[in-house]
Amino acid sequence: MWHRERIPLLLAFVQSVLVVGWCFTEMEAGPGAAMSTQTNGDRFKIEGRAIVPGVKTQDWVSTARVLVDGEEHVGFLRTDGSFAVNDVPSGSYVVEVVTPTYRFEAVRVDITSKGKMRARLVNYIKTSEVIRQPYPLQIRSSGPHSYFMKRETWGWTDFLMNPMVMMMVLPLLIIVLLPKVVNTNDPEMRKEMEQSMNMLNPNPELPDVSELMTKLFSGSKGSSKAGSSSKGTRPAAKRR
Amino acid sequence: MAKLILLWLKCIILYNAVDAVFEDQVGKFDWRQQYVGKVRFSHFDTHVQSSKKVLVATENNVFAALNTRTGELFWRHVDKSGPEGNIDALLHHGQDAILVVGNGRLLRSWDVNVGGLNWEIVLDSGSFQKACLVGQQGTVKHVAVLKKNIISLHYLSNGHQKWIENLPDSETVDYQTVYSGGNGEVYALGIVPHSHIVIIAYSTDDGEIIKQISVEAPWLSNIVASCAVIGQGVLICVDSAPPSLYMYNLNPNMDDLQMTQIPLQSLGLEVAPDFQPVLVSHQPNSAHQPLSEFFLQLGPDNFLLLQFNNGQIVTLRDFKPALLVSFATTGEKTIAAVMSPKNKTACSINLFSAETGRRLLDTTLIFVMDPNGGKPEKIYIQPFLKKDDSVGYRAMVQTEDHTLTFIQQPGRVMWTREEALSDVVTMEMVDLPLTGTQAELEGEFGKKADGLMSMVFKRLSSQLILLQAWISHLWKLFYDARKPRSQVKNEVTIENLSRDEFNLQKMMVMVTASGKLFGIDSKTGSILWRHYLNDVPSNAAFKLMVQRTTAHFPHPPQCTLLIKDKDTGLTTLHVFNPIFGKKSHVTPPALPQPILQSLLLPLMDQDYAKVLLLVDDQYKVSAFPSTKNVLQQLQEMASSIFFYLVDSSQGRLSGYRLRTDLSTEQIWEVVIPMEIQRIVSVKGKRPNEHVHSQGRVMGDRSVLYKYLNPNLLAVVTESTDTHQERSFVGIILIDGVTGRIIHEAVQRKARGPVHIVHSENWVVYEYWSTKSRRNEFSVIELYEGMELYNSTVFSSLDRPHAPQVLQQSYIFPSAISTMEATLTEKGITSRHLLIGLPSGGILSLPKMFLDPRRPEIVSEQSREENLIPYAPELMIRTEWFINYNQSISRVQGIHTSPSGLESTCLVVAYGLDIYQTRVYPSKQFDVLKDDYDYMLISSVLLALFFATMISKRLAEVKLLNRAWR
């Protein structure tokens, strides 16, 4: 008996021992070494301008930064909204203007080893696709970030405009109001209605949907009520 | 049509997965604190008299403006971390601030008012030495930058270079500083150590060399450390052996080749033994000469205010003891501030007239030192002229623990900034203790029964206590309600801390790189305790462990901080109470050997403290606490205790087992060839993680069981070859007990940095794809299959079948800074990944999107399982940012902690800033939402009630009428 109790305990131990264990093994910061091998060739400058339509630049430049490939290179915005990221070696980069308030689209900038620049749309799936963008970059904000969800507020209109409610209420209205509006005792009217009914149901051989449903559900008691309710409305209209 | 359905399905799923913040929740559960880091340079903005700004440039490459009234940030610019964003110099003129960045690579000018950039230029390469503002005829128009081999002059207005000159003999001469006295000349001062000083005067207009002189100075080795320029261009140097001052007039019509020596003895001064004297001079305005008064530091606590007058040195005042001195100027007046110790806990700051050395009346300011803080390191004085033309001032004191304190006369602390928190290394969240009454109640159930009557009495007394507490609570509510709202303070102090009913409020114990520990209330963010460990080595690694939680009343909770010197491996333990921050009376063991590994066992001693095992470099194990009881338990359990060691420099992973005599035995070893790849990180699972469901129900109602190996380690390797065609990232899943390799995957044409999360039966990692130049996520999930081998217990030693491995990869449209998974109490709630982005957002990405079973073609079954059809690109939606616009700079870590509510996970993100919030990965299913519409539900109930009443009445009337008919 004893060993059976012991096994889970044992495993709990093993688990915690191991999990705790990893924490203290220090690692060298890896990526730094990889970068240093880059040849100290020519360095270039990515230039552009960020625009938030209708907002003074002073109001947002102090919170903005230009990020090139994450935080690989960082640039700041001048008081007129223009920016230059200095000291960038040749390559292909994703340039983003980041502010907490406004949304800017990222742009991919390619720099050849001779310093020729080209800007294009960022497409992570088809990476070689080129849709040219103006260079020096003109990045226009597409509006403020939307961080928040709207609260689901409850209003009468929401309730009434709900399709389910509409579907329930409209037939009810028809059932209640129609007999009052139309004089069913008028034989001409009755004839007309029968005609229109036939128009609606052009193929008498086809089984009526409601009847089909009643047949289907009559087996199970629980849903028979639902069936009977539909039976109660439709044939009533037919009888007329 | 199928596509449409697919789209529709996707929309529905996406909508359901949305876990956004509502606008009215802003600041309700979350808070953010912004920091700048240890201040390196600081200037008060003086160009407007009423300015409230103080500019700070810090060692974390941050340039910011603080509000001197509140200590809050006006604006802050966070540059690239590392040496490339390092701020070398800060010069301040008018409303421009000039920064030299990245070892003299960039010169930037900032508009102080707006916080925007004026201009930025790239300087020529060469290591930076010194920069200074250059004035002419009373106005400052240029900035001079001295580098190892060149000197250049730039316009302040646009940064354009006016001239650049090569420094002569720059191979032999070490040019160290540049000086301008506002007379149309710029002096570059260089030195050939222990030989001579080279002085070159350039013309401000065209960079022409006006004069070049070598002055003998065989005793001098460093100009910056021991020289200063004072008065009308007099270079003054100090030397300790023999203690003397040396002077040289830079004025170019003098042709001396010797410096005038003035022995300090002739002034009646003496240097403290083994102390290198230091000079402090002051130049109030770059367009004018510096003051002729200067400070000479002769000992650690001895300063002298000296004056240079017609070739003579006059002692104005001797300050002993004095800790720190500083000059400051307002208008035409320059004052000298001296901080001297008053008693053990306080210092006093006094102002003296710089010209005469007379003490200014009513300028004493008392600075009370925090007994748990460090010593003062620097003072910055903000003087201002009062209406009666006397000088008033405020002082900013920087202490060793990176704290900034802003004090007003006579000693009122206006604000403090704990800048140590800009560099949090590790943290834990500790449950708050129960209140006295709660504990009393708990205690009733804990004790042994001693008779019926006494139990009844106990019961009654505890009920009475409860009643009393409730009444006092009511009374307090009533009392508070009568007071005006502004006076009611709900301040949290250590005394009134207690656990709330859902355990949502916790104590955040944060360990910072400077060695200062903080206890922060997670609800409000207020710092409840701080403790500065002043003997922490600068390159220490920390590990924080909770040995005893608050659950074991009356034993106090206990945390242990392991501080390891990375170079020597020597380790010390700091044991403290996480709620009060006090050092525990428990003495930790002395550890003479370097420690390789530490493990916290779930084993407890008789005082409910978990046992900490420490493995030293001889592979010997010591336990803390090491009572007899513990050692006995350890002996019993030894055969089931395994641990592993990682030696990343050798590429070796090895597993060990504990023997009963507390020695160890190696049982497996995995060597990863160092020539090809190196181990970057090793990740296990979190010990406090719970997995609720053992498997996943498939579309056909069968169950796919998860492979839940608690001992699984994920090892990440990177290739040593960094060529973009040949580099790769490897991931190895290895069982930590047996050393069995469960799975191995290689991502070709990829490189790090790799961020990894390992939890439940999945591993998610992110890397950079060099081929497609994008960030990619990959997920590995492990399944046992349709049957469990042993459903009751998992044993690494008895698991014959290899798990099924599923993997899928996705494109992620951003770089990431850090990544962590949410954690909840019981693991029922679905998981989200919290991803820190460089833009400052924290994205909460449902794990559902990272599921290797996402089908490419939708089938009935996959729809049944609620699988999202595969799409290569993951989306970043700002609605998923849990921190909305409260962006967090340089996120370094995200700490997740379960709360008492299953739906709720507490999140703390730290980096330069600290942000705390709650997340609800599956929404709040166990509490009423805070937008729950009580009005609606009660009005509907009431309406229904009345409707039944009325219809009942109507029915009765109808029945009655029918009966009458």
Tab-separated table of C-alpha atoms in Angstrom, chain A residues 6-31 33-35 37 43 45 57-59 61-65 67 69-80 82 84-87 91-94 96 98-101 103 108 110 120 123-127 145-154, chain B residues 18 20-26 75-80 105-106 108 110 114-118 120 122 541-543 562 564 566 597-603 636-637 640-644 646 648 678-682 684-687 710-711 722 736-737 768 772-774 793-795 811 813 815 838-839 872-873 878-879 881 884-885 887 890 930-931 933 936:
chain	number	residue	atom	x	y	z
A	6	ARG	CA	4.292	7.614	-2.242
A	7	ILE	CA	4.478	7.854	-5.982
A	8	PRO	CA	2.406	11.005	-6.400
A	9	LEU	CA	4.332	12.605	-3.614
A	10	LEU	CA	7.547	11.634	-5.256
A	11	LEU	CA	6.438	13.080	-8.522
A	12	ALA	CA	5.354	16.276	-6.963
A	13	PHE	CA	8.834	16.561	-5.639
A	14	VAL	CA	10.486	15.889	-8.888
A	15	GLN	CA	8.299	18.414	-10.562
A	16	SER	CA	8.922	21.220	-8.195
A	17	VAL	CA	12.594	20.528	-7.948
A	18	LEU	CA	12.991	20.725	-11.649
A	19	VAL	CA	10.844	23.684	-12.204
A	20	VAL	CA	12.528	25.656	-9.536
A	21	GLY	CA	15.844	24.604	-10.837
A	22	TRP	CA	15.864	26.428	-14.115
A	23	CYS	CA	15.421	29.823	-12.678
A	24	PHE	CA	18.945	30.342	-11.588
A	25	THR	CA	20.869	29.300	-14.601
A	26	GLU	CA	22.103	32.451	-16.137
A	27	MET	CA	22.409	32.862	-19.796
A	28	GLU	CA	24.544	35.104	-21.823
A	29	ALA	CA	22.645	37.711	-23.735
A	30	GLY	CA	22.748	36.093	-27.123
A	31	PRO	CA	21.990	38.508	-29.920
A	33	ALA	CA	27.426	39.028	-30.474
A	34	ALA	CA	25.659	38.375	-33.729
A	35	MET	CA	25.314	42.025	-34.509
A	37	THR	CA	30.113	41.021	-36.882
A	43	ARG	CA	25.642	54.259	-42.605
A	45	LYS	CA	19.700	58.021	-42.919
A	57	THR	CA	2.489	68.730	-33.857
A	58	GLN	CA	3.477	70.127	-30.472
A	59	ASP	CA	0.675	68.173	-28.897
A	61	VAL	CA	5.576	64.776	-30.907
A	62	SER	CA	6.878	64.541	-27.364
A	63	THR	CA	5.299	61.108	-26.969
A	64	ALA	CA	6.275	59.803	-30.396
A	65	ARG	CA	9.199	57.708	-31.510
A	67	LEU	CA	11.168	52.528	-34.431
A	69	ASP	CA	12.857	46.953	-36.883
A	70	GLY	CA	11.582	46.929	-33.346
A	71	GLU	CA	14.037	48.875	-31.262
A	72	GLU	CA	17.031	48.153	-33.485
A	73	HIS	CA	17.267	51.838	-34.387
A	74	VAL	CA	15.374	54.639	-32.717
A	75	GLY	CA	14.584	58.082	-34.055
A	76	PHE	CA	12.731	61.034	-32.627
A	77	LEU	CA	10.367	63.485	-34.204
A	78	ARG	CA	11.237	67.099	-34.736
A	79	THR	CA	8.830	69.751	-33.617
A	80	ASP	CA	7.454	69.984	-37.165
A	82	SER	CA	9.631	65.337	-39.613
A	84	ALA	CA	15.452	61.227	-39.533
A	85	VAL	CA	16.848	57.986	-38.242
A	86	ASN	CA	20.599	58.233	-38.502
A	87	ASP	CA	23.249	55.579	-38.565
A	91	GLY	CA	19.320	46.461	-45.553
A	92	SER	CA	15.572	46.203	-45.437
A	93	TYR	CA	13.729	47.646	-42.487
A	94	VAL	CA	10.238	48.137	-41.198
A	96	GLU	CA	7.053	52.556	-37.647
A	98	VAL	CA	4.768	54.902	-32.545
A	99	THR	CA	2.619	57.058	-30.323
A	100	PRO	CA	0.168	55.960	-27.676
A	101	THR	CA	-2.614	58.050	-29.188
A	103	ARG	CA	-2.154	55.049	-35.386
A	108	ARG	CA	9.220	48.958	-45.342
A	110	ASP	CA	15.023	49.148	-48.498
A	120	ARG	CA	7.091	50.165	-50.020
A	123	ASN	CA	3.550	42.778	-46.669
A	124	TYR	CA	4.666	40.019	-44.372
A	125	ILE	CA	3.172	37.238	-46.437
A	126	LYS	CA	4.454	38.166	-49.887
A	127	THR	CA	7.690	39.695	-48.734
A	145	HIS	CA	-6.059	54.152	-31.687
A	146	SER	CA	-9.193	52.429	-30.524
A	147	TYR	CA	-8.318	50.758	-27.275
A	148	PHE	CA	-11.711	50.393	-25.723
A	149	MET	CA	-14.745	48.287	-26.287
A	150	LYS	CA	-18.180	49.789	-26.116
A	151	ARG	CA	-20.256	48.789	-23.162
A	152	GLU	CA	-23.314	46.794	-24.076
A	153	THR	CA	-25.956	49.255	-23.015
A	154	TRP	CA	-29.549	48.206	-22.836
B	18	VAL	CA	-12.057	39.989	-27.595
B	20	ALA	CA	-10.643	44.520	-24.147
B	21	VAL	CA	-10.805	47.188	-21.548
B	22	PHE	CA	-13.902	49.314	-21.246
B	23	GLU	CA	-13.361	53.002	-21.222
B	24	ASP	CA	-14.876	53.508	-17.793
B	25	GLN	CA	-12.458	50.980	-16.313
B	26	VAL	CA	-9.495	53.237	-16.954
B	75	TRP	CA	7.886	64.413	-21.219
B	76	ARG	CA	10.389	61.653	-21.604
B	77	HIS	CA	12.434	60.363	-24.509
B	78	VAL	CA	13.654	56.828	-24.340
B	79	ASP	CA	16.540	56.103	-26.636
B	80	LYS	CA	17.942	52.790	-27.659
B	105	ARG	CA	27.981	59.597	-32.608
B	106	LEU	CA	25.021	61.957	-32.544
B	108	ARG	CA	20.868	66.349	-30.623
B	110	TRP	CA	15.784	69.314	-27.842
B	114	VAL	CA	7.568	71.082	-26.112
B	115	GLY	CA	9.792	68.076	-25.697
B	116	GLY	CA	10.351	67.858	-29.427
B	117	LEU	CA	13.568	67.516	-31.316
B	118	ASN	CA	15.096	70.649	-32.814
B	120	GLU	CA	19.951	65.884	-34.864
B	122	VAL	CA	25.736	62.707	-37.076
B	541	ALA	CA	22.176	38.018	-10.161
B	542	PHE	CA	19.124	37.741	-7.972
B	543	LYS	CA	16.645	35.037	-7.250
B	562	LEU	CA	19.725	34.877	-3.213
B	564	LYS	CA	25.071	35.881	-6.498
B	566	LYS	CA	28.298	36.674	-11.411
B	597	GLN	CA	22.016	25.893	-8.436
B	598	SER	CA	19.290	26.517	-5.925
B	599	LEU	CA	16.021	24.668	-5.570
B	600	LEU	CA	13.035	25.341	-3.412
B	601	LEU	CA	11.513	22.041	-2.357
B	602	PRO	CA	7.857	21.663	-1.448
B	603	LEU	CA	9.128	20.025	1.738
B	636	GLU	CA	13.720	10.021	3.285
B	637	MET	CA	12.992	11.905	0.103
B	640	SER	CA	13.125	11.288	-5.510
B	641	ILE	CA	14.928	14.597	-5.723
B	642	PHE	CA	16.480	15.305	-9.077
B	643	PHE	CA	17.950	18.481	-10.394
B	644	TYR	CA	19.776	19.668	-13.457
B	646	VAL	CA	23.263	24.034	-17.305
B	648	SER	CA	26.104	27.269	-21.352
B	678	ARG	CA	25.013	27.431	-28.106
B	679	ILE	CA	22.378	27.178	-25.429
B	680	VAL	CA	20.480	30.418	-25.111
B	681	SER	CA	17.838	29.581	-22.569
B	682	VAL	CA	16.373	26.684	-20.654
B	684	GLY	CA	10.795	24.613	-17.331
B	685	LYS	CA	7.230	24.989	-16.238
B	686	ARG	CA	6.117	27.180	-13.402
B	687	PRO	CA	5.723	25.196	-10.191
B	710	PRO	CA	5.985	18.349	-15.166
B	711	ASN	CA	9.682	17.675	-15.629
B	722	THR	CA	25.262	34.127	-37.980
B	736	GLY	CA	14.747	16.730	-16.723
B	737	VAL	CA	14.724	13.516	-14.708
B	768	TRP	CA	13.355	36.312	-36.402
B	772	SER	CA	11.556	36.556	-44.971
B	773	ARG	CA	12.715	39.293	-42.614
B	774	ARG	CA	9.832	38.984	-40.228
B	793	VAL	CA	0.072	9.839	-11.968
B	794	PHE	CA	2.837	10.974	-14.237
B	795	SER	CA	6.262	9.455	-13.857
B	811	ILE	CA	3.768	35.426	-38.839
B	813	PRO	CA	3.741	41.693	-37.525
B	815	ALA	CA	9.082	42.569	-32.859
B	838	PRO	CA	8.579	47.620	-28.345
B	839	SER	CA	5.874	50.202	-28.969
B	872	PRO	CA	-0.621	32.678	-41.602
B	873	GLU	CA	-0.643	36.102	-40.031
B	878	THR	CA	-5.207	47.642	-30.235
B	879	GLU	CA	-8.356	46.482	-28.450
B	881	PHE	CA	-3.788	45.928	-25.471
B	884	TYR	CA	-4.571	50.839	-23.567
B	885	ASN	CA	-2.593	54.091	-23.993
B	887	SER	CA	2.476	52.414	-22.845
B	890	ARG	CA	11.334	48.774	-22.539
B	930	ASP	CA	-19.188	45.672	-13.037
B	931	ASP	CA	-21.638	46.864	-15.674
B	933	ASP	CA	-27.603	46.277	-14.861
B	936	LEU	CA	-32.971	46.519	-15.594
